[in-house]
PDB file of C-alpha atoms in Angstrom:
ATOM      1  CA  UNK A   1       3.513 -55.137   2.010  1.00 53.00           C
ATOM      2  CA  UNK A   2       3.867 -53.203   5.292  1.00 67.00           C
ATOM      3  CA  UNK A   3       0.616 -52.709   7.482  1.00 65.00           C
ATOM      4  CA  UNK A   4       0.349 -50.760   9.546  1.00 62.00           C
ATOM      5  CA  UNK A   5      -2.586 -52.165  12.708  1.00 70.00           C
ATOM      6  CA  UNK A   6      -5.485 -50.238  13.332  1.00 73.00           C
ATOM      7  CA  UNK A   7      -5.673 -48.827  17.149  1.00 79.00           C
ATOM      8  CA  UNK A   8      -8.988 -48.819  18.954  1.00 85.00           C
ATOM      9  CA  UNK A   9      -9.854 -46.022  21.539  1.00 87.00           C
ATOM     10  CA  UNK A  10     -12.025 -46.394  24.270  1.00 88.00           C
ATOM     11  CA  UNK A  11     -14.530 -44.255  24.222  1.00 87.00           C
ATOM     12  CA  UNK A  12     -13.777 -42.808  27.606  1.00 88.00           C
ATOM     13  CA  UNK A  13     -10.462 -41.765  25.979  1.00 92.00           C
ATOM     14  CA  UNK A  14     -11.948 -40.021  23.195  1.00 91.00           C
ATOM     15  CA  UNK A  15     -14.466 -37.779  25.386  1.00 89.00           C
ATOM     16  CA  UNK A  16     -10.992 -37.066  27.562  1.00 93.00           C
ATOM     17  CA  UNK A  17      -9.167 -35.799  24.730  1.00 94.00           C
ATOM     18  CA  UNK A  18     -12.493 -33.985  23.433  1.00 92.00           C
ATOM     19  CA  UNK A  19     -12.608 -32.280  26.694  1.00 92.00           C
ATOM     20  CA  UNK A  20      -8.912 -31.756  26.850  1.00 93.00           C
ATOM     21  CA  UNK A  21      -9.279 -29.781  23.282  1.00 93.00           C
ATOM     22  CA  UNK A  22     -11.858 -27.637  24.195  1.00 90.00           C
ATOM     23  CA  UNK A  23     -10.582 -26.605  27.203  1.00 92.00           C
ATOM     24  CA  UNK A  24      -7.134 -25.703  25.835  1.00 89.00           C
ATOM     25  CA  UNK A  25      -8.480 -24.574  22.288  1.00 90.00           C
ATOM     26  CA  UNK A  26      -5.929 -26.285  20.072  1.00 93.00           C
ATOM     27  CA  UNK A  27      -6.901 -30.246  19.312  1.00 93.00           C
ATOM     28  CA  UNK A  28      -3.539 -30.493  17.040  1.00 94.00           C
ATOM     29  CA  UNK A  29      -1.239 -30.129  20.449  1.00 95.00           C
ATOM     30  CA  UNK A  30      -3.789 -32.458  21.874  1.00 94.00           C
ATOM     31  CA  UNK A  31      -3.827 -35.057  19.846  1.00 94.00           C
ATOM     32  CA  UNK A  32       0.128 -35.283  18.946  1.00 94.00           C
ATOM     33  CA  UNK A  33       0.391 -34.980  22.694  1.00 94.00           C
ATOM     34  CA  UNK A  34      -1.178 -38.134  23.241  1.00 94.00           C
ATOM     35  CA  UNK A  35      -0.078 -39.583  19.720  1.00 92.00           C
ATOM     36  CA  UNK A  36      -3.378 -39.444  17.949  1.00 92.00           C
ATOM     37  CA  UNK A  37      -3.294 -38.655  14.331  1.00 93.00           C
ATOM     38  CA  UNK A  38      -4.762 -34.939  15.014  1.00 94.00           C
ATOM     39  CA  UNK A  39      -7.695 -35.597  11.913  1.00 95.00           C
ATOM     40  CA  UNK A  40      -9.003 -38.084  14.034  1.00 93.00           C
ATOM     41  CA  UNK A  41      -9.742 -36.116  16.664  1.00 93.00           C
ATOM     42  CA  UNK A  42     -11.409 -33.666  14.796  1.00 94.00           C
ATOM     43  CA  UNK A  43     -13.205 -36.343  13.718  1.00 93.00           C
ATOM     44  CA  UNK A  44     -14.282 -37.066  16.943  1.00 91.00           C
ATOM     45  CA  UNK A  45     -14.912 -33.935  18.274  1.00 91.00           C
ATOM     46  CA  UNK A  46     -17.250 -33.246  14.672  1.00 90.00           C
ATOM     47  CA  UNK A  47     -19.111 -36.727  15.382  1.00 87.00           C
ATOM     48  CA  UNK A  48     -19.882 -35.625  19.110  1.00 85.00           C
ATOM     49  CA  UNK A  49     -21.197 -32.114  17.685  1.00 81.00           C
ATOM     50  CA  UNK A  50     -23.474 -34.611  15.747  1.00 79.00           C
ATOM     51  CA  UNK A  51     -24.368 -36.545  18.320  1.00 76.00           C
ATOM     52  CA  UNK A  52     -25.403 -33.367  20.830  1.00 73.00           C
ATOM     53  CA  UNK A  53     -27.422 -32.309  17.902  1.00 72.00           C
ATOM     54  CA  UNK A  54     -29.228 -35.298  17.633  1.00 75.00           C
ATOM     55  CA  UNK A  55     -29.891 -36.247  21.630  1.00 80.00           C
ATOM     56  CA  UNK A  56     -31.362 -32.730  22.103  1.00 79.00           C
ATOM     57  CA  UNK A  57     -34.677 -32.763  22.599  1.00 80.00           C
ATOM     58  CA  UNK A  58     -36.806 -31.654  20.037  1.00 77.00           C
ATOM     59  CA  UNK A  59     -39.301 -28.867  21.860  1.00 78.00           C
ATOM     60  CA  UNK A  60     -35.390 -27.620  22.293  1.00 75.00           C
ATOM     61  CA  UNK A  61     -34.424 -27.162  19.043  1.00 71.00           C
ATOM     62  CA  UNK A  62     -38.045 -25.367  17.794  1.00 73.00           C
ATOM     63  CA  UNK A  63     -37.550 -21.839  16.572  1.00 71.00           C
ATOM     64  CA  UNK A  64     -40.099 -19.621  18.154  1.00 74.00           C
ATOM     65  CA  UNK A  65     -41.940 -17.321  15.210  1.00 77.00           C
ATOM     66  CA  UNK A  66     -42.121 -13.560  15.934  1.00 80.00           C
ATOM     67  CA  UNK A  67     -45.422 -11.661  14.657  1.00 84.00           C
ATOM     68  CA  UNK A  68     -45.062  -8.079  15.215  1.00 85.00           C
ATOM     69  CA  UNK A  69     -48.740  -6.792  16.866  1.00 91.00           C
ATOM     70  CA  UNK A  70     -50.586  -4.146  13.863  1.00 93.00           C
ATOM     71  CA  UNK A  71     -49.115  -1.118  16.339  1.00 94.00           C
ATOM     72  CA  UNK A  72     -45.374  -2.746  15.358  1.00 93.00           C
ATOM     73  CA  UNK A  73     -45.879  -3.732  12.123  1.00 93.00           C
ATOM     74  CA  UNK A  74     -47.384   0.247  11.030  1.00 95.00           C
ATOM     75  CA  UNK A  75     -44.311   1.283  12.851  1.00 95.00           C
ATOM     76  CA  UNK A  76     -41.704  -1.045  11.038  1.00 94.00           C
ATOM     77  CA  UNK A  77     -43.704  -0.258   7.887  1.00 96.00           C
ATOM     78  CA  UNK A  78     -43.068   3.170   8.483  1.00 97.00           C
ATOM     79  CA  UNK A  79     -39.066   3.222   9.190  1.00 97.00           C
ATOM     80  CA  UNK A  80     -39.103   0.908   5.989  1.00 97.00           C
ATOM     81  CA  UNK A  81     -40.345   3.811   4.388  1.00 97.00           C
ATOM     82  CA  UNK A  82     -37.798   6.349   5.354  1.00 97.00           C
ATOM     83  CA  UNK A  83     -34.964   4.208   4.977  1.00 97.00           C
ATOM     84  CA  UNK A  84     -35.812   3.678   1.615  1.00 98.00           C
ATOM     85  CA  UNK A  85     -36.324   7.453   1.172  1.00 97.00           C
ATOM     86  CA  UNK A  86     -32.967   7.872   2.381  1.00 97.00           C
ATOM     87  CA  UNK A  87     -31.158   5.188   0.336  1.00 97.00           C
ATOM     88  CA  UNK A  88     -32.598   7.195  -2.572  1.00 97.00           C
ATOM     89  CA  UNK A  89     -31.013  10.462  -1.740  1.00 97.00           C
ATOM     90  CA  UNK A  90     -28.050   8.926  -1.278  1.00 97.00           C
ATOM     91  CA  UNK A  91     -28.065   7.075  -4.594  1.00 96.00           C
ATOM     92  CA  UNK A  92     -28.747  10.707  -5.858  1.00 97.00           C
ATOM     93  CA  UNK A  93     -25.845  12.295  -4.363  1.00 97.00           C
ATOM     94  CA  UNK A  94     -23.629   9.507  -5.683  1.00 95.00           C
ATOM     95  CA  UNK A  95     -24.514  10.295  -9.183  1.00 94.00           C
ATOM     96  CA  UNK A  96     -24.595  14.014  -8.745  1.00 94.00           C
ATOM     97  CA  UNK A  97     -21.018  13.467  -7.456  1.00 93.00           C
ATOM     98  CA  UNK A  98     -19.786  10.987 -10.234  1.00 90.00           C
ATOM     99  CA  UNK A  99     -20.980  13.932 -13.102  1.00 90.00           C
ATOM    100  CA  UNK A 100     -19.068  16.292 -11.290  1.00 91.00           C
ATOM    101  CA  UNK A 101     -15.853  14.171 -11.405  1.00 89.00           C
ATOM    102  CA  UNK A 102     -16.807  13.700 -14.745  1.00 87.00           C
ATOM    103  CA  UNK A 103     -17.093  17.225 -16.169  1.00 88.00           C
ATOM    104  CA  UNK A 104     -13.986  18.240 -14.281  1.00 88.00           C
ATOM    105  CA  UNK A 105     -12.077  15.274 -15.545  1.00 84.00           C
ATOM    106  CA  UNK A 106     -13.032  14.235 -18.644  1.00 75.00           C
ATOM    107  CA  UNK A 107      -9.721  11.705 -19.239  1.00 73.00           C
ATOM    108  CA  UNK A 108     -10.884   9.959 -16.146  1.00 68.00           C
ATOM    109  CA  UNK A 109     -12.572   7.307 -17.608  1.00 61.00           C
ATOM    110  CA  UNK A 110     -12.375   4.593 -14.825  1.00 58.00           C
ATOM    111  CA  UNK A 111     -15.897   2.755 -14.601  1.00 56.00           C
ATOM    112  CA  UNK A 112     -16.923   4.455 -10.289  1.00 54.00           C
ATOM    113  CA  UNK A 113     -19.189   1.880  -9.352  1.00 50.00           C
TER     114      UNK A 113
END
């Protein structure tokens, strides 16, 4: 059979064509530019994403917890509160509504969700 031979890329000319990508925002024209099978170099450019991810430094990457002081938390308690109170009227309202399209309507017997 017919093989076809494997090409090997420097790795200078991958992080060129990576940069080339980003810059210009379309790998496809990239890679058939320089006639790279375009899934390779999203390939590349998803194994360097990798890569970043896993040379950052650590302290870096820690997500910083947020603990509201009492003063906050009674506040955020309290808008809790009346939100709730105000998704409840308007649940009301919606079913008030929905009778009255009922009663006027009676043949309309589409499911209002």
């Amino acid at each position: 059979g017919i093989f076809m031979q494997r090409r090997r890329f420097t790795i200078e000319f991958k992080q060129q064509l990576i940069q080339e990508a980003s810059e210009i925002g379309n790998a496809s024209q990239v890679a058939r530019r320089h006639g790279v099978d375009p899934k390779m170099l999203y390939r590349w450019i998803k194994q360097t994403e990798h890569a970043d991810w896993k040379n950052t430094d650590p302290a870096l990457k820690a997500v910083k917890v947020y603990t509201p002081s009492p003063h906050e938390f009674r506040s955020l308690e309290g808008e809790n509160k009346q939100l709730k109170e105000l998704l409840g009227e308007k649940d009301l309202e919606i079913a008030i509504l929905r009778d009255l399209i009922k009663k006027q309507n009676p043949a309309y017997r589409t499911k209002l969700k």
